[in-house]
mmCIF file of C-alpha atoms in Angstrom:
data_model
loop_
_atom_site.group_PDB
_atom_site.id
_atom_site.type_symbol
_atom_site.label_atom_id
_atom_site.label_comp_id
_atom_site.label_asym_id
_atom_site.label_seq_id
_atom_site.Cartn_x
_atom_site.Cartn_y
_atom_site.Cartn_z
ATOM 1 C CA MET G 1211 2.546 18.888 3.321
ATOM 2 C CA THR G 1212 4.988 14.501 3.172
ATOM 3 C CA ARG G 1213 7.962 15.662 3.120
ATOM 4 C CA THR G 1214 7.345 17.671 6.442
ATOM 5 C CA VAL G 1215 6.137 14.098 7.918
ATOM 6 C CA TRP G 1216 8.997 12.377 5.839
ATOM 7 C CA ASP G 1217 11.935 14.723 7.704
ATOM 8 C CA SER G 1218 10.145 14.919 11.029
ATOM 9 C CA SER G 1219 12.141 11.219 12.746
ATOM 10 C CA VAL G 1220 8.210 10.533 13.992
ATOM 11 C CA GLY G 1221 7.828 10.328 9.678
ATOM 12 C CA LYS G 1222 10.846 8.387 9.933
ATOM 13 C CA LYS G 1223 11.159 5.736 12.330
ATOM 14 C CA THR G 1224 6.769 5.224 10.798
ATOM 15 C CA VAL G 1225 7.906 4.602 7.679
ATOM 16 C CA MET G 1226 10.462 2.038 9.082
ATOM 17 C CA ALA G 1227 7.405 0.573 10.093
ATOM 18 C CA VAL G 1228 4.922 0.177 7.791
ATOM 19 C CA SER G 1229 7.312 -0.916 5.596
ATOM 20 C CA GLY G 1230 9.234 -3.157 8.525
ATOM 21 C CA LEU G 1231 5.930 -4.470 8.264
ATOM 22 C CA ILE G 1232 4.956 -4.811 5.068
ATOM 23 C CA MET G 1233 8.635 -6.917 4.621
ATOM 24 C CA LEU G 1234 6.659 -8.780 7.689
ATOM 25 C CA MET G 1235 3.937 -10.728 5.630
ATOM 26 C CA TYR G 1236 5.605 -11.575 2.521
ATOM 27 C CA LEU G 1237 8.377 -13.208 4.663
ATOM 28 C CA VAL G 1238 5.783 -15.093 6.854
ATOM 29 C CA VAL G 1239 4.101 -16.818 2.893
ATOM 30 C CA HIS G 1240 7.051 -17.495 2.154
ATOM 31 C CA MET G 1241 8.712 -19.389 4.106
ATOM 32 C CA PHE G 1242 5.278 -21.238 4.119
ATOM 33 C CA GLY G 1243 5.751 -21.173 0.560
ATOM 34 C CA ASN G 1244 9.163 -22.713 1.815
ATOM 35 C CA LEU G 1245 8.228 -25.278 2.961
ATOM 36 C CA LYS G 1246 6.494 -27.207 0.211
ATOM 37 C CA ILE G 1247 10.109 -27.841 -0.333
ATOM 38 C CA PHE G 1248 9.280 -30.791 2.451
ATOM 39 C CA PHE G 1249 6.736 -32.409 -0.553
ATOM 40 C CA GLY G 1250 9.264 -32.931 -2.812
ATOM 41 C CA SER G 1251 9.534 -31.895 -6.327
ATOM 42 C CA GLY G 1252 6.195 -32.230 -7.759
ATOM 43 C CA ASP G 1253 3.947 -29.494 -5.244
ATOM 44 C CA PHE G 1254 7.770 -27.093 -4.677
ATOM 45 C CA ASN G 1255 7.974 -25.877 -8.171
ATOM 46 C CA HIS G 1256 4.105 -26.179 -8.995
ATOM 47 C CA TYR G 1257 3.979 -23.831 -5.942
ATOM 48 C CA ALA G 1258 6.594 -21.558 -7.991
ATOM 49 C CA HIS G 1259 4.610 -21.728 -11.663
ATOM 50 C CA TRP G 1260 1.543 -20.075 -9.066
ATOM 51 C CA LEU G 1261 2.917 -17.958 -8.426
ATOM 52 C CA ARG G 1262 3.385 -16.547 -11.876
ATOM 53 C CA THR G 1263 0.223 -17.169 -12.943
ATOM 54 C CA LEU G 1264 -1.490 -15.551 -9.837
ATOM 55 C CA GLY G 1265 -3.987 -13.660 -10.776
ATOM 56 C CA GLU G 1266 -5.268 -15.015 -14.927
ATOM 57 C CA PRO G 1267 -7.290 -14.128 -16.244
ATOM 58 C CA PHE G 1268 -7.302 -10.974 -15.472
ATOM 59 C CA LEU G 1269 -3.593 -10.471 -14.746
ATOM 60 C CA HIS G 1270 -1.356 -11.412 -17.189
ATOM 61 C CA TYR G 1271 1.807 -14.385 -16.708
ATOM 62 C CA GLU G 1272 4.044 -13.192 -13.813
ATOM 63 C CA TRP G 1273 2.767 -9.903 -13.248
ATOM 64 C CA ALA G 1274 1.274 -10.362 -9.712
ATOM 65 C CA LEU G 1275 4.925 -11.369 -9.212
ATOM 66 C CA TRP G 1276 6.198 -8.493 -10.476
ATOM 67 C CA ILE G 1277 4.226 -6.610 -8.597
ATOM 68 C CA ILE G 1278 5.197 -7.633 -5.320
ATOM 69 C CA ARG G 1279 8.460 -7.493 -5.750
ATOM 70 C CA VAL G 1280 8.213 -3.969 -6.886
ATOM 71 C CA VAL G 1281 6.106 -3.217 -3.996
ATOM 72 C CA LEU G 1282 8.620 -4.613 -2.256
ATOM 73 C CA VAL G 1283 11.976 -3.393 -3.841
ATOM 74 C CA VAL G 1284 9.750 0.431 -2.696
ATOM 75 C CA ALA G 1285 9.866 -1.133 1.285
ATOM 76 C CA VAL G 1286 13.446 -1.960 1.330
ATOM 77 C CA VAL G 1287 14.369 1.030 0.116
ATOM 78 C CA ALA G 1288 12.036 3.457 2.385
ATOM 79 C CA HIS G 1289 13.337 0.974 5.223
ATOM 80 C CA ALA G 1290 17.250 1.354 4.545
ATOM 81 C CA THR G 1291 16.873 4.909 3.866
ATOM 82 C CA ALA G 1292 14.539 6.038 6.346
ATOM 83 C CA ALA G 1293 16.960 4.721 8.632
ATOM 84 C CA TYR G 1294 20.368 5.411 7.288
ATOM 85 C CA GLN G 1295 18.502 8.884 7.804
ATOM 86 C CA LEU G 1296 18.187 8.502 11.804
ATOM 87 C CA SER G 1297 21.326 7.025 12.632
ATOM 88 C CA ARG G 1298 23.350 9.685 10.778
ATOM 89 C CA ARG G 1299 20.699 11.672 12.594
ATOM 90 C CA ASP G 1300 21.126 10.758 16.033
ATOM 91 C CA ILE G 1301 24.961 10.514 15.331
ATOM 92 C CA ARG G 1302 24.601 14.249 14.919
ATOM 93 C CA ALA G 1303 22.781 14.891 17.872
ATOM 94 C CA ARG G 1304 25.307 13.249 19.871
ATOM 95 C CA PRO G 1305 28.708 14.073 18.177
ATOM 96 C CA SER G 1306 30.426 13.047 22.007
ATOM 97 C CA LYS G 1307 30.358 9.648 23.641
ATOM 98 C CA TYR G 1308 28.208 10.064 26.351
ATOM 99 C CA VAL G 1309 30.178 10.447 30.279
ATOM 100 C CA HIS G 1310 27.778 7.972 31.207
ATOM 101 C CA LYS G 1311 27.841 4.237 30.249
ATOM 102 C CA LYS G 1312 23.834 3.284 28.682
ATOM 103 C CA PRO G 1313 21.721 1.001 30.907
ATOM 104 C CA ARG G 1314 22.855 -2.250 28.550
ATOM 105 C CA SER G 1315 20.303 -2.932 25.447
ATOM 106 C CA SER G 1316 19.487 -6.585 24.649
ATOM 107 C CA TYR G 1317 22.123 -8.290 21.512
ATOM 108 C CA ALA G 1318 19.477 -8.103 18.900
ATOM 109 C CA THR G 1319 19.055 -3.604 19.654
ATOM 110 C CA ARG G 1320 22.695 -3.209 19.574
ATOM 111 C CA THR G 1321 23.068 -5.404 16.073
ATOM 112 C CA MET G 1322 20.174 -4.004 14.719
ATOM 113 C CA ARG G 1323 22.369 -2.032 12.160
ATOM 114 C CA TRP G 1324 24.413 -4.289 11.255
ATOM 115 C CA GLY G 1325 21.904 -7.413 10.817
ATOM 116 C CA GLY G 1326 20.228 -4.625 7.832
ATOM 117 C CA ILE G 1327 23.239 -4.153 6.656
ATOM 118 C CA ILE G 1328 24.178 -8.267 6.401
ATOM 119 C CA LEU G 1329 20.203 -9.303 5.544
ATOM 120 C CA GLY G 1330 20.642 -5.744 2.734
ATOM 121 C CA LEU G 1331 23.518 -7.862 0.588
ATOM 122 C CA PHE G 1332 22.211 -10.953 1.823
ATOM 123 C CA ILE G 1333 19.197 -10.308 -0.765
ATOM 124 C CA VAL G 1334 20.955 -8.845 -3.747
ATOM 125 C CA TRP G 1335 23.074 -12.176 -3.344
ATOM 126 C CA HIS G 1336 19.721 -13.983 -2.301
ATOM 127 C CA ILE G 1337 18.532 -13.012 -5.790
ATOM 128 C CA LEU G 1338 21.610 -13.508 -8.263
ATOM 129 C CA ASP G 1339 21.563 -16.482 -6.257
ATOM 130 C CA LEU G 1340 17.980 -18.284 -7.070
ATOM 131 C CA THR G 1341 16.188 -15.365 -9.544
ATOM 132 C CA THR G 1342 18.444 -14.389 -12.640
ATOM 133 C CA GLY G 1343 20.914 -17.835 -11.440
ATOM 134 C CA THR G 1344 23.806 -14.877 -12.789
ATOM 135 C CA ALA G 1345 26.120 -16.359 -8.452
ATOM 136 C CA HIS G 1346 24.018 -20.750 -8.810
ATOM 137 C CA PRO G 1347 26.459 -22.409 -7.799
ATOM 138 C CA GLY G 1348 26.484 -25.384 -10.800
ATOM 139 C CA GLY G 1349 23.962 -24.620 -14.814
ATOM 140 C CA PHE G 1350 20.920 -23.076 -12.616
ATOM 141 C CA GLN G 1351 17.540 -23.808 -14.582
ATOM 142 C CA ALA G 1352 14.762 -20.999 -15.202
ATOM 143 C CA GLY G 1353 11.151 -23.082 -14.669
ATOM 144 C CA HIS G 1354 13.079 -26.181 -11.829
ATOM 145 C CA PRO G 1355 13.132 -24.153 -9.018
ATOM 146 C CA TYR G 1356 13.560 -27.867 -6.030
ATOM 147 C CA GLN G 1357 16.680 -28.117 -8.759
ATOM 148 C CA ASN G 1358 18.568 -25.146 -8.272
ATOM 149 C CA VAL G 1359 17.249 -25.028 -4.617
ATOM 150 C CA ILE G 1360 19.158 -28.277 -4.216
ATOM 151 C CA ASP G 1361 22.412 -27.597 -5.761
ATOM 152 C CA THR G 1362 22.260 -24.339 -3.824
ATOM 153 C CA PHE G 1363 22.877 -25.679 0.105
ATOM 154 C CA SER G 1364 24.532 -28.149 -1.063
ATOM 155 C CA THR G 1365 27.441 -26.247 -1.230
ATOM 156 C CA TRP G 1366 28.952 -24.855 2.678
ATOM 157 C CA TYR G 1367 29.119 -20.955 1.616
ATOM 158 C CA GLY G 1368 25.540 -21.486 0.502
ATOM 159 C CA ASP G 1369 24.549 -22.660 3.846
ATOM 160 C CA VAL G 1370 26.779 -20.642 5.785
ATOM 161 C CA ILE G 1371 25.327 -17.165 3.795
ATOM 162 C CA TYR G 1372 21.845 -18.644 4.179
ATOM 163 C CA ILE G 1373 21.954 -19.602 7.682
ATOM 164 C CA VAL G 1374 24.259 -16.230 8.744
ATOM 165 C CA ALA G 1375 21.061 -14.462 6.998
ATOM 166 C CA MET G 1376 18.397 -15.953 8.683
ATOM 167 C CA LEU G 1377 20.400 -15.828 12.421
ATOM 168 C CA ALA G 1378 20.276 -11.670 11.501
ATOM 169 C CA LEU G 1379 16.576 -11.471 9.917
ATOM 170 C CA GLY G 1380 15.281 -13.108 13.376
ATOM 171 C CA LEU G 1381 17.491 -10.628 15.931
ATOM 172 C CA HIS G 1382 16.315 -7.828 13.339
ATOM 173 C CA ILE G 1383 12.447 -9.249 13.565
ATOM 174 C CA ARG G 1384 12.798 -9.746 17.395
ATOM 175 C CA HIS G 1385 13.466 -5.936 18.393
ATOM 176 C CA GLY G 1386 11.549 -4.083 14.379
ATOM 177 C CA PHE G 1387 8.179 -6.111 15.502
ATOM 178 C CA TRP G 1388 8.353 -4.948 19.158
ATOM 179 C CA SER G 1389 9.246 -1.179 17.652
ATOM 180 C CA ALA G 1390 7.453 -0.953 15.316
ATOM 181 C CA ALA G 1391 4.083 -1.511 17.525
ATOM 182 C CA GLN G 1392 5.426 1.051 19.680
ATOM 183 C CA THR G 1393 5.780 3.310 16.394
ATOM 184 C CA LEU G 1394 2.663 2.846 15.282
ATOM 185 C CA GLY G 1395 0.780 3.207 19.327
ATOM 186 C CA ALA G 1396 0.124 0.213 19.858
ATOM 187 C CA GLY G 1397 2.062 -0.160 22.252
ATOM 188 C CA SER G 1398 1.139 -0.045 25.904
ATOM 189 C CA ARG G 1399 2.345 -1.065 30.201
ATOM 190 C CA THR G 1400 -0.038 -3.826 29.522
ATOM 191 C CA ARG G 1401 0.326 -5.242 25.835
ATOM 192 C CA ASP G 1402 4.170 -4.131 26.256
ATOM 193 C CA ARG G 1403 5.030 -8.184 27.959
ATOM 194 C CA ALA G 1404 2.966 -9.452 24.682
ATOM 195 C CA LEU G 1405 3.789 -7.901 21.979
ATOM 196 C CA LYS G 1406 7.931 -9.044 22.990
ATOM 197 C CA THR G 1407 5.630 -12.351 24.014
ATOM 198 C CA ILE G 1408 4.393 -12.280 19.722
ATOM 199 C CA ALA G 1409 8.411 -10.409 18.311
ATOM 200 C CA ASP G 1410 9.788 -13.350 19.987
ATOM 201 C CA VAL G 1411 7.374 -16.822 18.619
ATOM 202 C CA LEU G 1412 7.995 -14.614 14.976
ATOM 203 C CA ALA G 1413 11.152 -14.168 15.184
ATOM 204 C CA LEU G 1414 11.596 -18.054 16.794
ATOM 205 C CA VAL G 1415 9.412 -19.137 13.892
ATOM 206 C CA LEU G 1416 10.259 -17.629 10.995
ATOM 207 C CA THR G 1417 13.858 -18.161 11.056
ATOM 208 C CA LEU G 1418 13.832 -22.252 12.322
ATOM 209 C CA GLY G 1419 11.204 -22.313 8.932
ATOM 210 C CA PHE G 1420 13.530 -20.652 6.059
ATOM 211 C CA ILE G 1421 16.758 -22.729 8.274
ATOM 212 C CA SER G 1422 14.624 -26.042 7.921
ATOM 213 C CA VAL G 1423 15.545 -26.034 4.231
ATOM 214 C CA PRO G 1424 19.879 -26.075 4.140
ATOM 215 C CA VAL G 1425 19.764 -28.507 7.157
ATOM 216 C CA GLY G 1426 16.489 -30.598 5.450
ATOM 217 C CA VAL G 1427 19.196 -30.310 2.458
ATOM 218 C CA MET G 1428 22.089 -31.180 4.367
ATOM 219 C CA THR G 1429 20.505 -33.837 6.181
ATOM 220 C CA GLY G 1430 18.763 -35.325 3.202
ATOM 221 C CA LEU G 1431 16.216 -35.139 4.156
ATOM 222 C CA VAL G 1432 15.893 -32.694 0.487
ATOM 223 C CA SER G 1433 17.695 -34.779 -2.001
#
C-alpha cells in the first residue's frame, strides 16, 4: 500500500507538501531564534545552549536537538527525492518541446528546480560552517555561536552565499506553500487569494528575517 502511494504522482506530491510544511515550521522557529542575535551575545548563546538542554531531564543532553535534526533530514531527503522523481516523470511524459509556448508562469515557478538545488548546496555549506566548523572562516569556537556567526558574516562570500540562498528560499516558499495547500485539498476559488497572500507574507517575512542577520553584522549593528 505504501509503495503504491509513493509510486503515484499524487503520492509524491503529498510527500512534497507534508515534508515542505514540516521544514516551513522549522524555518519560522529558526528565524525567531536567529533574531535573538540582536539582543547580544548573552541572549543568543543562552538560546543555543537551551536548544541542547531542551526536554531535560526526560531527555538527555542534545537528544531533542538530534530528534529535530533527524526529522529535518528525513523531510529534506523525502522532499528532494519526490521533486526529482516528479521532474523526471514530467520530462519522460513530454520528451519533445511544445509546439505552442506554455502560458508565462511566475518567476518563482520557473526557478523552483534551480532554487531547490541552491538551497540543497546551501544546507551543506551552512552545516559545515556553523555546526561542524569544517568550513568556518577563522577559528570555530564550539559553544560560542554568537562569535561564530560574526565570523561568518564578516566575510564577503559568507554574506553573498547566505543572502542569495535566502532569496531563493523566499521564492521557494512563495510557490511551495500555495502548491502544498492545493495538494492537501485546502485550496478553492474562495480561498486561493487568501492562500496566495499568506504565501507572499510568509516568504517576505522569512526572507527579511534571515537576511537581517548578515545585514546587521555588515552594518555594525551586531558586533
